[in-house]
Coordinates of C-alpha atoms in Angstrom, one line a residue:
T1 CA 0.0 0.0 0.0
K2 CA 1.0 3.6 -0.3
H3 CA 1.1 3.9 3.5
Q4 CA 3.5 0.9 3.7
A5 CA 5.7 2.4 1.0
E6 CA 5.9 5.7 2.8
S7 CA 6.6 4.0 6.2
F8 CA 9.4 2.0 4.5
R9 CA 10.9 5.2 3.0
L10 CA 10.9 7.0 6.3
A11 CA 12.5 4.0 8.0
M12 CA 15.2 4.0 5.4
T13 CA 16.2 7.5 6.2
G14 CA 17.4 6.3 9.6
M15 CA 18.8 3.0 8.6
H16 CA 22.4 4.1 9.2
T17 CA 21.7 4.5 12.9
L18 CA 21.4 0.7 13.4
Y19 CA 24.9 0.3 12.1
S20 CA 26.7 3.3 13.5
H21 CA 25.2 3.4 17.0
E22 CA 27.7 2.6 19.8
W23 CA 25.3 0.0 21.4
T24 CA 24.9 -2.2 18.3
Y25 CA 27.2 -4.9 16.8
T26 CA 27.6 -5.8 13.2
F27 CA 27.8 -9.3 11.8
C28 CA 29.1 -9.7 8.3
V29 CA 28.1 -12.9 6.3
P30 CA 30.2 -12.6 3.1
Q31 CA 30.1 -16.2 2.0
L32 CA 27.7 -17.0 -0.8
T33 CA 25.4 -20.0 -0.5
P34 CA 27.4 -23.2 -1.4
Q35 CA 26.4 -24.7 -4.8
E36 CA 25.5 -28.1 -3.1
D37 CA 23.0 -26.2 -0.9
K38 CA 21.5 -24.5 -3.9
N39 CA 21.1 -27.7 -5.7
R40 CA 19.2 -29.3 -2.8
Q41 CA 16.8 -26.3 -2.7
Q42 CA 15.8 -26.1 -6.4
D43 CA 12.4 -27.7 -5.8
A44 CA 11.7 -25.7 -2.7
T45 CA 9.5 -22.7 -2.5
V46 CA 10.0 -19.4 -0.6
E47 CA 7.9 -16.4 0.1
V48 CA 9.4 -13.3 -1.7
F49 CA 8.3 -9.9 -2.8
W50 CA 7.5 -10.4 -6.5
E51 CA 7.1 -7.7 -9.1
A52 CA 5.5 -8.4 -12.4
D53 CA 5.8 -6.1 -15.4
G54 CA 3.7 -3.0 -15.0
L55 CA 2.1 -4.3 -11.7
D56 CA 2.6 -3.5 -8.1
G57 CA 4.7 -6.1 -6.3
S58 CA 3.3 -8.4 -3.5
L59 CA 4.5 -11.2 -1.3
Q60 CA 4.1 -14.5 -3.2
E61 CA 5.2 -18.1 -2.8
K62 CA 7.7 -18.9 -5.6
P63 CA 10.0 -21.8 -6.5
V64 CA 13.6 -21.2 -5.8
S65 CA 14.4 -22.2 -9.4
Q66 CA 12.5 -19.0 -10.6
L67 CA 14.6 -16.6 -8.5
T68 CA 17.4 -14.6 -10.0
E69 CA 20.7 -15.7 -8.5
N70 CA 23.0 -12.9 -7.0
V71 CA 26.6 -14.0 -7.3
T72 CA 28.1 -10.5 -6.6
P73 CA 30.9 -10.7 -4.0
Y74 CA 30.1 -9.2 -0.6
D75 CA 32.6 -6.4 -1.0
K76 CA 31.2 -5.4 -4.4
R77 CA 27.6 -4.9 -3.2
G78 CA 26.5 -1.3 -2.7
W79 CA 24.4 -2.0 0.4
C80 CA 27.0 -4.2 2.0
L81 CA 29.7 -1.5 1.5
A82 CA 27.4 1.1 3.0
E83 CA 26.6 -1.1 6.0
V84 CA 30.3 -1.7 6.7
Q85 CA 31.1 1.9 6.2
W86 CA 28.4 3.0 8.7
S87 CA 29.7 0.5 11.1
S88 CA 33.2 1.9 10.9
M89 CA 31.9 5.2 12.3
R90 CA 31.8 3.8 15.8
D91 CA 34.4 5.0 18.3
S92 CA 36.3 1.7 17.9
N93 CA 36.6 -0.8 15.1
E94 CA 35.8 -3.7 17.5
F95 CA 32.4 -3.4 15.8
G96 CA 31.8 -6.7 14.2
A97 CA 32.8 -10.2 13.1
L98 CA 32.8 -12.2 9.9
L99 CA 30.6 -15.3 10.1
G100 CA 30.9 -18.5 8.1
T101 CA 34.3 -17.9 6.5
T102 CA 37.9 -17.1 6.9
D103 CA 38.6 -16.9 3.2
L104 CA 38.2 -13.2 2.6
P105 CA 41.8 -12.0 2.1
G106 CA 43.0 -10.6 5.5
Q107 CA 39.4 -10.1 6.5
E108 CA 40.1 -6.5 5.8
I109 CA 36.5 -5.7 5.2
L110 CA 36.3 -5.3 9.0
Y111 CA 39.2 -2.9 9.1
R112 CA 37.9 0.2 7.4
A113 CA 38.4 3.8 8.1
P114 CA 35.4 6.1 8.2
M115 CA 35.1 8.0 4.9
L116 CA 34.3 11.6 4.1
P117 CA 31.0 11.8 2.2
A118 CA 32.7 12.7 -1.1
T119 CA 35.1 9.8 -0.7
F120 CA 32.3 7.3 0.0
R121 CA 30.4 8.6 -3.1
R122 CA 33.5 7.9 -5.3
E123 CA 33.8 4.4 -3.7
L124 CA 30.1 3.6 -4.4
S125 CA 30.4 5.0 -8.0
K126 CA 33.0 2.5 -9.0
S127 CA 32.0 0.4 -12.1
D128 CA 32.4 -2.9 -10.3
V129 CA 30.0 -2.0 -7.4
R130 CA 26.6 -3.5 -8.0
F131 CA 23.0 -2.6 -6.8
T132 CA 19.9 -4.7 -7.0
H133 CA 18.1 -1.4 -7.6
R134 CA 20.3 1.4 -8.9
A135 CA 17.9 3.8 -7.4
D136 CA 19.3 2.9 -4.0
F137 CA 22.5 4.9 -4.8
G138 CA 21.0 8.2 -3.8
P139 CA 19.5 7.1 -0.5
L140 CA 22.7 5.4 0.5
I141 CA 24.7 8.5 -0.2
R142 CA 22.3 10.6 1.8
S143 CA 22.3 8.2 4.7
H144 CA 26.1 8.1 4.8
R145 CA 26.2 11.9 4.9
S146 CA 23.7 12.0 7.8
A147 CA 25.7 9.3 9.7
F148 CA 29.0 11.1 9.1
E149 CA 27.7 14.5 10.2
E150 CA 26.3 13.0 13.4
K151 CA 29.3 10.8 14.3
S152 CA 32.1 13.3 13.4
K153 CA 30.6 15.9 15.8
Q154 CA 30.1 13.4 18.6
C155 CA 33.4 11.4 18.4
A156 CA 35.9 12.7 21.0
V157 CA 37.8 9.4 21.5
L158 CA 38.7 7.1 18.6
T159 CA 40.6 3.8 18.9
L160 CA 41.4 1.8 15.8
H161 CA 43.8 -1.1 14.9
H162 CA 45.0 -3.3 12.1
L163 CA 44.2 -0.7 9.4
P164 CA 45.9 -1.4 6.0
A165 CA 47.9 1.5 4.4
E166 CA 45.1 2.7 2.1
Q167 CA 42.7 2.9 5.0
V168 CA 45.2 4.9 7.1
D169 CA 45.5 7.3 4.2
I170 CA 41.7 7.7 4.0
L171 CA 41.5 8.2 7.8
A172 CA 44.1 11.0 7.8
D173 CA 41.8 13.0 5.6
T174 CA 38.6 12.1 7.4
L175 CA 39.8 13.2 10.8
Q176 CA 40.0 16.8 9.6
S177 CA 36.2 16.9 10.0
Y178 CA 36.2 15.4 13.6
N179 CA 36.1 17.1 16.9
L180 CA 38.6 14.6 18.2
G181 CA 40.5 14.9 21.4
F182 CA 42.1 11.4 21.8
F183 CA 43.3 9.2 18.9
R184 CA 44.9 5.7 19.2
L185 CA 45.9 3.6 16.2
S186 CA 47.8 0.4 16.7
H187 CA 49.2 -2.5 14.6
S188 CA 48.7 -0.4 11.4
T189 CA 50.9 0.9 8.6
T190 CA 51.5 4.7 9.0
N191 CA 54.3 5.3 6.5
I192 CA 51.8 7.3 4.5
P193 CA 52.9 10.6 2.9
G194 CA 51.8 13.5 5.1
F195 CA 50.2 11.3 7.8
A196 CA 51.8 13.1 10.7
L197 CA 51.2 16.5 9.3
R198 CA 47.6 15.8 8.5
L199 CA 47.1 14.6 12.1
S200 CA 48.5 17.9 13.4
W201 CA 45.9 19.8 11.4
V202 CA 43.1 18.3 13.6
S203 CA 42.8 21.4 15.8
T204 CA 41.0 19.6 18.7
L205 CA 43.4 16.6 18.9
S206 CA 45.6 16.7 22.0
D207 CA 46.5 13.1 22.6
V208 CA 48.0 10.9 19.9
V209 CA 48.9 7.2 20.7
L210 CA 50.5 5.1 17.9
P211 CA 52.0 1.8 19.3
D212 CA 53.1 -1.0 17.0
C213 CA 52.7 1.0 13.8
G214 CA 56.1 0.3 12.3
I215 CA 57.3 3.9 12.8
G216 CA 61.0 4.2 12.0
D217 CA 63.4 7.1 11.6
L218 CA 61.8 8.4 8.4
E219 CA 58.4 8.5 10.0
A220 CA 59.8 10.1 13.2
K221 CA 61.2 12.9 11.0
D222 CA 57.7 13.5 9.7
F223 CA 56.4 13.7 13.3
A224 CA 59.2 16.0 14.2
N225 CA 58.3 18.3 11.3
A226 CA 54.7 18.4 12.6
L227 CA 55.8 19.6 16.0
T228 CA 55.3 23.3 15.3
S229 CA 54.0 25.9 17.6
S230 CA 50.6 25.5 16.1
C231 CA 50.5 21.7 16.6
P232 CA 47.7 21.0 19.2
W233 CA 49.3 17.8 20.6
R234 CA 50.0 17.6 24.3
W235 CA 50.6 13.8 24.5
L236 CA 52.5 11.9 21.8
D237 CA 53.1 8.2 22.4
L238 CA 55.2 6.3 19.8
R239 CA 56.0 3.3 22.0
K240 CA 56.9 -0.1 20.5
N241 CA 58.1 1.2 17.1
R242 CA 61.4 1.2 15.3
I243 CA 62.8 4.6 16.1
S244 CA 66.6 4.7 16.6
N245 CA 69.1 7.5 17.4
Q246 CA 68.5 9.4 14.2
G247 CA 64.8 9.5 14.7
A248 CA 65.2 10.6 18.3
E249 CA 67.6 13.4 17.3
D250 CA 65.1 14.6 14.7
L251 CA 62.4 14.7 17.3
A252 CA 64.7 16.5 19.7
S253 CA 65.4 19.2 17.2
E254 CA 61.8 20.2 17.1
L255 CA 60.8 19.5 20.7
P256 CA 61.5 23.0 22.0
N257 CA 59.0 24.4 19.4
S258 CA 56.2 22.2 20.5
G259 CA 53.7 22.3 23.3
L260 CA 54.1 18.6 24.2
E261 CA 53.7 17.7 27.9
H262 CA 54.2 14.0 27.5
L263 CA 56.5 12.1 25.0
G264 CA 56.4 8.3 25.0
L265 CA 59.2 6.4 23.2
Q266 CA 59.3 3.3 25.3
G267 CA 60.3 0.1 23.5
N268 CA 62.1 1.6 20.5
Q269 CA 65.8 1.3 19.4
I270 CA 67.1 4.5 20.8
G271 CA 70.7 4.5 22.2
D272 CA 72.8 6.8 24.3
S273 CA 73.2 9.6 21.8
G274 CA 69.5 9.7 20.9
A275 CA 68.5 9.8 24.6
R276 CA 71.0 12.6 25.3
A277 CA 69.6 14.7 22.5
L278 CA 66.1 14.3 23.7
V279 CA 66.9 15.2 27.3
A280 CA 69.0 18.1 26.2
A281 CA 66.1 19.4 24.2
W282 CA 63.6 19.2 27.2
S283 CA 61.2 22.1 26.6
D284 CA 59.5 24.3 29.1
T285 CA 56.1 22.6 28.6
L286 CA 57.4 19.0 28.8
L287 CA 56.5 17.3 32.0
E288 CA 57.3 13.6 31.3
M289 CA 59.3 11.5 28.9
D290 CA 59.4 7.7 28.7
L291 CA 62.5 6.1 27.3
K292 CA 62.3 2.7 29.0
D293 CA 63.1 -0.6 27.1
N294 CA 65.5 1.1 24.6
L295 CA 69.2 0.5 24.0
I296 CA 70.4 3.0 26.6
T297 CA 73.4 1.9 28.7
E298 CA 73.2 2.0 32.5
A299 CA 75.9 4.7 32.8
A300 CA 74.1 6.9 30.3
A301 CA 70.8 6.4 32.1
D302 CA 72.3 7.4 35.4
A303 CA 73.9 10.5 33.9
L304 CA 70.7 11.6 32.2
L305 CA 68.6 11.2 35.4
A306 CA 71.2 13.2 37.4
S307 CA 71.5 16.0 34.9
L308 CA 67.7 16.4 34.5
Q309 CA 67.1 16.3 38.3
E310 CA 69.5 19.2 38.6
A311 CA 68.1 21.2 35.7
K312 CA 64.4 20.4 36.0
P313 CA 63.7 18.9 39.4
T314 CA 59.9 18.5 38.7
A315 CA 60.4 16.7 35.4
R316 CA 59.8 13.0 35.1
L317 CA 62.1 10.9 33.0
H318 CA 61.5 7.1 32.8
V319 CA 64.7 5.6 31.5
K320 CA 65.4 2.5 33.7
D321 CA 63.3 -0.5 34.1
A322 CA 63.9 -0.5 37.8
E323 CA 62.3 2.9 38.0
A324 CA 59.0 1.6 36.8
S325 CA 58.1 0.6 40.4
L326 CA 58.5 4.2 41.5
S327 CA 56.9 6.1 38.6
V328 CA 55.0 4.5 35.8
A329 CA 54.6 6.3 32.5
A330 CA 50.9 5.6 31.6
E331 CA 48.7 6.5 28.7
P332 CA 46.3 9.5 29.1
D333 CA 43.5 9.5 31.6
H334 CA 41.1 8.1 29.0
P335 CA 43.0 5.1 27.7
P336 CA 41.5 3.0 24.9
P337 CA 39.9 -0.3 25.6
A338 CA 42.1 -3.4 25.5
E339 CA 42.1 -5.2 22.2
P340 CA 40.6 -8.6 22.8
D341 CA 42.4 -11.7 21.6
Q342 CA 39.0 -13.4 21.1
P343 CA 35.7 -11.9 19.8
S344 CA 33.4 -10.7 22.4
L345 CA 30.3 -12.4 21.1
P346 CA 29.8 -16.1 20.7
G347 CA 29.7 -17.7 17.2
S348 CA 32.1 -15.1 15.6
L349 CA 35.5 -15.7 14.2
P350 CA 38.6 -14.0 15.6
C351 CA 40.2 -11.5 13.2
P352 CA 43.9 -11.6 12.6

């Protein structure tokens, strides 16, 4: 009826809320029906919405053999792409699980960055993306824009992990539209041109935490170049990466220009010369630096602690493992949730 059609249209305008809401969970079922199952069902009937030429559609019982088979892969279907994209707008990408298969390469469909509306429109416009009804293109674009406008304004804390390089590149542009205060990205590839600089352009972003992101000396140089007087960061944590003396010295060269209060470099490959450069560049705003679990000798660590205590008695330098029992360098007051080794809901598959 016309009333039902109008009710359906109105419901569709809020469909994105089911996927982007923080209290919902998304299950993806990307596996197509196995051929042997299809063969067994050829003589069965199923109730479907059936449209005849020139006539209004209605629910009818039809043999499975009369139905049009949809063999489009999951990640090439317009609606599926939209649903995954809306799901990615949650504050964490612990938003879902793949069911029934582990064959999707890398299961990367779960590891997507939220896209700007224009970026999503281009994605959905690709020639290999399919729609059952091409008229769905417009409503999906409008729903994505509504979801993005809502979530980008609300999201103050964002924690993501295992993003492939192309998704990190998308994310760096998307975050320009967020009112973000805390950002944590782990186990991802961040050697993306301009990544650090683009992060520094997010004017509300004060806390940046990037553990296990493969950040080496080249990337450390990029972060150093981002540490200008206009950079909003107060907390920069680059723990468990691959930064050595050269990267530490590059960071030290720009440290006095920044407003950093906390610098975390625990678990890198920094030696005595890099540590000395960092401590020598201790800025007026810096309160705490974590250099534990690096390649700093005992003698150099003792000398650095002694010199800093004399020059800046209120500063906190964590450079020796034994010191951890006295003063632990922690993440900000609003740390991200722990990344579970197993999925949080039964019946789902763990993602690598």
